[in-house]
């Protein structure tokens, strides 16, 4: 059974940093796509960043490019999202998702088969 568990969320002031972790079990990282998504209150879920675990290819949403960094540790089967220069508009529940059958990273949610339960990130002004 594939499981994704997010951690690292919390409350931070604007301009601060957080690092989210996504621990994946049920399959071993080989050539897979892992993505981070977020959903703010009253808004649709949107893609934030994604990575191809074999080659480290990364893609970011325009709204976070230059502030967020996605990375993976294949030895730990874990993907991280380092979030710097946080803004109040980054407040959301952050989810990680995996698509073991499709290695090409994408911010298209429909391409992901497995999802975590989410972790809350709140940025105060």
mmCIF file of C-alpha atoms in Angstrom:
data_model
loop_
_atom_site.group_PDB
_atom_site.id
_atom_site.type_symbol
_atom_site.label_atom_id
_atom_site.label_comp_id
_atom_site.label_asym_id
_atom_site.label_seq_id
_atom_site.Cartn_x
_atom_site.Cartn_y
_atom_site.Cartn_z
ATOM 1 C CA UNK A 1 0.000 0.000 0.000
ATOM 2 C CA UNK A 2 1.392 3.355 -1.036
ATOM 3 C CA UNK A 3 1.344 6.022 1.657
ATOM 4 C CA UNK A 4 2.556 9.607 1.687
ATOM 5 C CA UNK A 5 2.964 11.447 4.967
ATOM 6 C CA UNK A 6 3.613 15.176 5.051
ATOM 7 C CA UNK A 7 5.204 16.982 7.975
ATOM 8 C CA UNK A 8 6.841 20.295 8.780
ATOM 9 C CA UNK A 9 3.913 22.658 8.501
ATOM 10 C CA UNK A 10 3.201 25.339 11.069
ATOM 11 C CA UNK A 11 2.799 29.027 11.768
ATOM 12 C CA UNK A 12 5.471 31.432 10.566
ATOM 13 C CA UNK A 13 5.748 35.164 10.095
ATOM 14 C CA UNK A 14 5.961 36.698 6.659
ATOM 15 C CA UNK A 15 9.503 36.530 5.360
ATOM 16 C CA UNK A 16 10.219 33.371 7.308
ATOM 17 C CA UNK A 17 11.002 29.845 6.169
ATOM 18 C CA UNK A 18 9.651 26.338 6.574
ATOM 19 C CA UNK A 19 10.727 22.973 5.236
ATOM 20 C CA UNK A 20 8.070 20.415 4.461
ATOM 21 C CA UNK A 21 8.814 16.710 4.209
ATOM 22 C CA UNK A 22 6.940 14.002 2.344
ATOM 23 C CA UNK A 23 7.844 10.489 3.440
ATOM 24 C CA UNK A 24 6.764 7.883 0.893
ATOM 25 C CA UNK A 25 6.232 4.194 1.593
ATOM 26 C CA UNK A 26 4.892 1.367 -0.534
ATOM 27 C CA UNK A 27 7.312 1.832 -3.412
ATOM 28 C CA UNK A 28 11.015 2.653 -3.671
ATOM 29 C CA UNK A 29 12.055 5.796 -5.509
ATOM 30 C CA UNK A 30 13.442 4.923 -8.897
ATOM 31 C CA UNK A 31 12.173 7.064 -11.764
ATOM 32 C CA UNK A 32 9.041 8.712 -10.439
ATOM 33 C CA UNK A 33 7.340 12.059 -10.274
ATOM 34 C CA UNK A 34 6.544 13.609 -6.903
ATOM 35 C CA UNK A 35 4.648 16.861 -6.605
ATOM 36 C CA UNK A 36 3.667 19.406 -3.998
ATOM 37 C CA UNK A 37 0.259 21.042 -4.193
ATOM 38 C CA UNK A 38 -1.626 23.454 -1.975
ATOM 39 C CA UNK A 39 -5.171 24.527 -1.292
ATOM 40 C CA UNK A 40 -5.997 27.823 0.333
ATOM 41 C CA UNK A 41 -9.371 28.443 1.993
ATOM 42 C CA UNK A 42 -12.033 29.036 -0.624
ATOM 43 C CA UNK A 43 -9.692 28.298 -3.504
ATOM 44 C CA UNK A 44 -8.997 25.352 -5.744
ATOM 45 C CA UNK A 45 -5.988 23.170 -5.176
ATOM 46 C CA UNK A 46 -3.010 24.258 -7.262
ATOM 47 C CA UNK A 47 0.355 22.829 -8.186
ATOM 48 C CA UNK A 48 3.405 24.277 -6.461
ATOM 49 C CA UNK A 49 6.441 22.197 -7.458
ATOM 50 C CA UNK A 50 7.336 18.788 -8.812
ATOM 51 C CA UNK A 51 10.439 16.670 -9.270
ATOM 52 C CA UNK A 52 11.614 13.598 -11.141
ATOM 53 C CA UNK A 53 13.323 11.430 -8.557
ATOM 54 C CA UNK A 54 15.922 9.849 -10.866
ATOM 55 C CA UNK A 55 17.295 12.959 -12.542
ATOM 56 C CA UNK A 56 16.153 15.748 -10.263
ATOM 57 C CA UNK A 57 14.278 17.615 -12.996
ATOM 58 C CA UNK A 58 12.210 20.277 -11.254
ATOM 59 C CA UNK A 59 9.354 22.560 -12.149
ATOM 60 C CA UNK A 60 7.738 25.348 -10.174
ATOM 61 C CA UNK A 61 4.617 27.420 -10.294
ATOM 62 C CA UNK A 62 5.344 31.044 -11.179
ATOM 63 C CA UNK A 63 4.035 32.169 -7.800
ATOM 64 C CA UNK A 64 6.765 30.313 -5.897
ATOM 65 C CA UNK A 65 9.637 30.218 -8.381
ATOM 66 C CA UNK A 66 12.765 31.619 -6.765
ATOM 67 C CA UNK A 67 11.390 31.215 -3.237
ATOM 68 C CA UNK A 68 10.627 27.493 -2.964
ATOM 69 C CA UNK A 69 12.966 24.572 -3.667
ATOM 70 C CA UNK A 70 11.913 20.976 -4.125
ATOM 71 C CA UNK A 71 14.427 18.197 -3.543
ATOM 72 C CA UNK A 72 14.514 14.459 -2.960
ATOM 73 C CA UNK A 73 16.556 12.042 -0.870
ATOM 74 C CA UNK A 74 16.254 8.663 -2.547
ATOM 75 C CA UNK A 75 17.970 6.893 0.357
ATOM 76 C CA UNK A 76 15.161 8.086 2.638
ATOM 77 C CA UNK A 77 12.388 7.869 0.047
ATOM 78 C CA UNK A 78 11.514 11.408 0.981
ATOM 79 C CA UNK A 79 10.830 14.622 -0.900
ATOM 80 C CA UNK A 80 11.259 18.057 0.631
ATOM 81 C CA UNK A 81 9.891 21.510 -0.059
ATOM 82 C CA UNK A 82 12.043 24.308 1.282
ATOM 83 C CA UNK A 83 9.953 27.461 1.464
ATOM 84 C CA UNK A 84 11.712 30.795 1.921
ATOM 85 C CA UNK A 85 10.484 34.391 1.905
ATOM 86 C CA UNK A 86 7.029 33.196 2.814
ATOM 87 C CA UNK A 87 4.070 35.466 2.176
ATOM 88 C CA UNK A 88 0.586 35.490 3.714
ATOM 89 C CA UNK A 89 -0.772 34.302 0.367
ATOM 90 C CA UNK A 90 1.245 31.094 0.790
ATOM 91 C CA UNK A 91 -1.128 30.116 3.600
ATOM 92 C CA UNK A 92 -2.722 26.816 2.633
ATOM 93 C CA UNK A 93 -2.857 23.104 3.278
ATOM 94 C CA UNK A 94 0.092 21.577 1.452
ATOM 95 C CA UNK A 95 -0.156 18.114 -0.054
ATOM 96 C CA UNK A 96 2.393 15.857 -1.660
ATOM 97 C CA UNK A 97 1.454 13.433 -4.391
ATOM 98 C CA UNK A 98 3.178 10.627 -6.272
ATOM 99 C CA UNK A 99 2.861 9.045 -9.678
ATOM 100 C CA UNK A 100 5.108 5.989 -9.763
ATOM 101 C CA UNK A 101 3.898 4.984 -13.209
ATOM 102 C CA UNK A 102 4.741 8.264 -14.894
ATOM 103 C CA UNK A 103 8.245 9.676 -14.367
ATOM 104 C CA UNK A 104 7.657 13.001 -16.091
ATOM 105 C CA UNK A 105 7.089 15.691 -13.480
ATOM 106 C CA UNK A 106 4.024 17.785 -13.959
ATOM 107 C CA UNK A 107 1.851 20.184 -11.989
ATOM 108 C CA UNK A 108 -1.256 18.566 -13.454
ATOM 109 C CA UNK A 109 -3.064 17.029 -10.516
ATOM 110 C CA UNK A 110 -4.853 14.429 -12.606
ATOM 111 C CA UNK A 111 -1.533 12.725 -13.333
ATOM 112 C CA UNK A 112 -0.960 11.784 -9.693
ATOM 113 C CA UNK A 113 -2.235 8.516 -8.280
ATOM 114 C CA UNK A 114 -1.428 8.834 -4.595
ATOM 115 C CA UNK A 115 -1.903 11.723 -2.176
ATOM 116 C CA UNK A 116 -0.999 12.525 1.391
ATOM 117 C CA UNK A 117 -3.336 13.962 3.996
ATOM 118 C CA UNK A 118 -1.788 17.411 3.957
ATOM 119 C CA UNK A 119 -0.029 19.723 6.380
ATOM 120 C CA UNK A 120 -1.168 23.229 7.289
ATOM 121 C CA UNK A 121 1.076 26.196 6.578
ATOM 122 C CA UNK A 122 0.000 29.548 7.987
ATOM 123 C CA UNK A 123 1.928 32.732 7.246
ATOM 124 C CA UNK A 124 1.074 35.733 9.380
ATOM 125 C CA UNK A 125 1.563 39.294 8.205
#
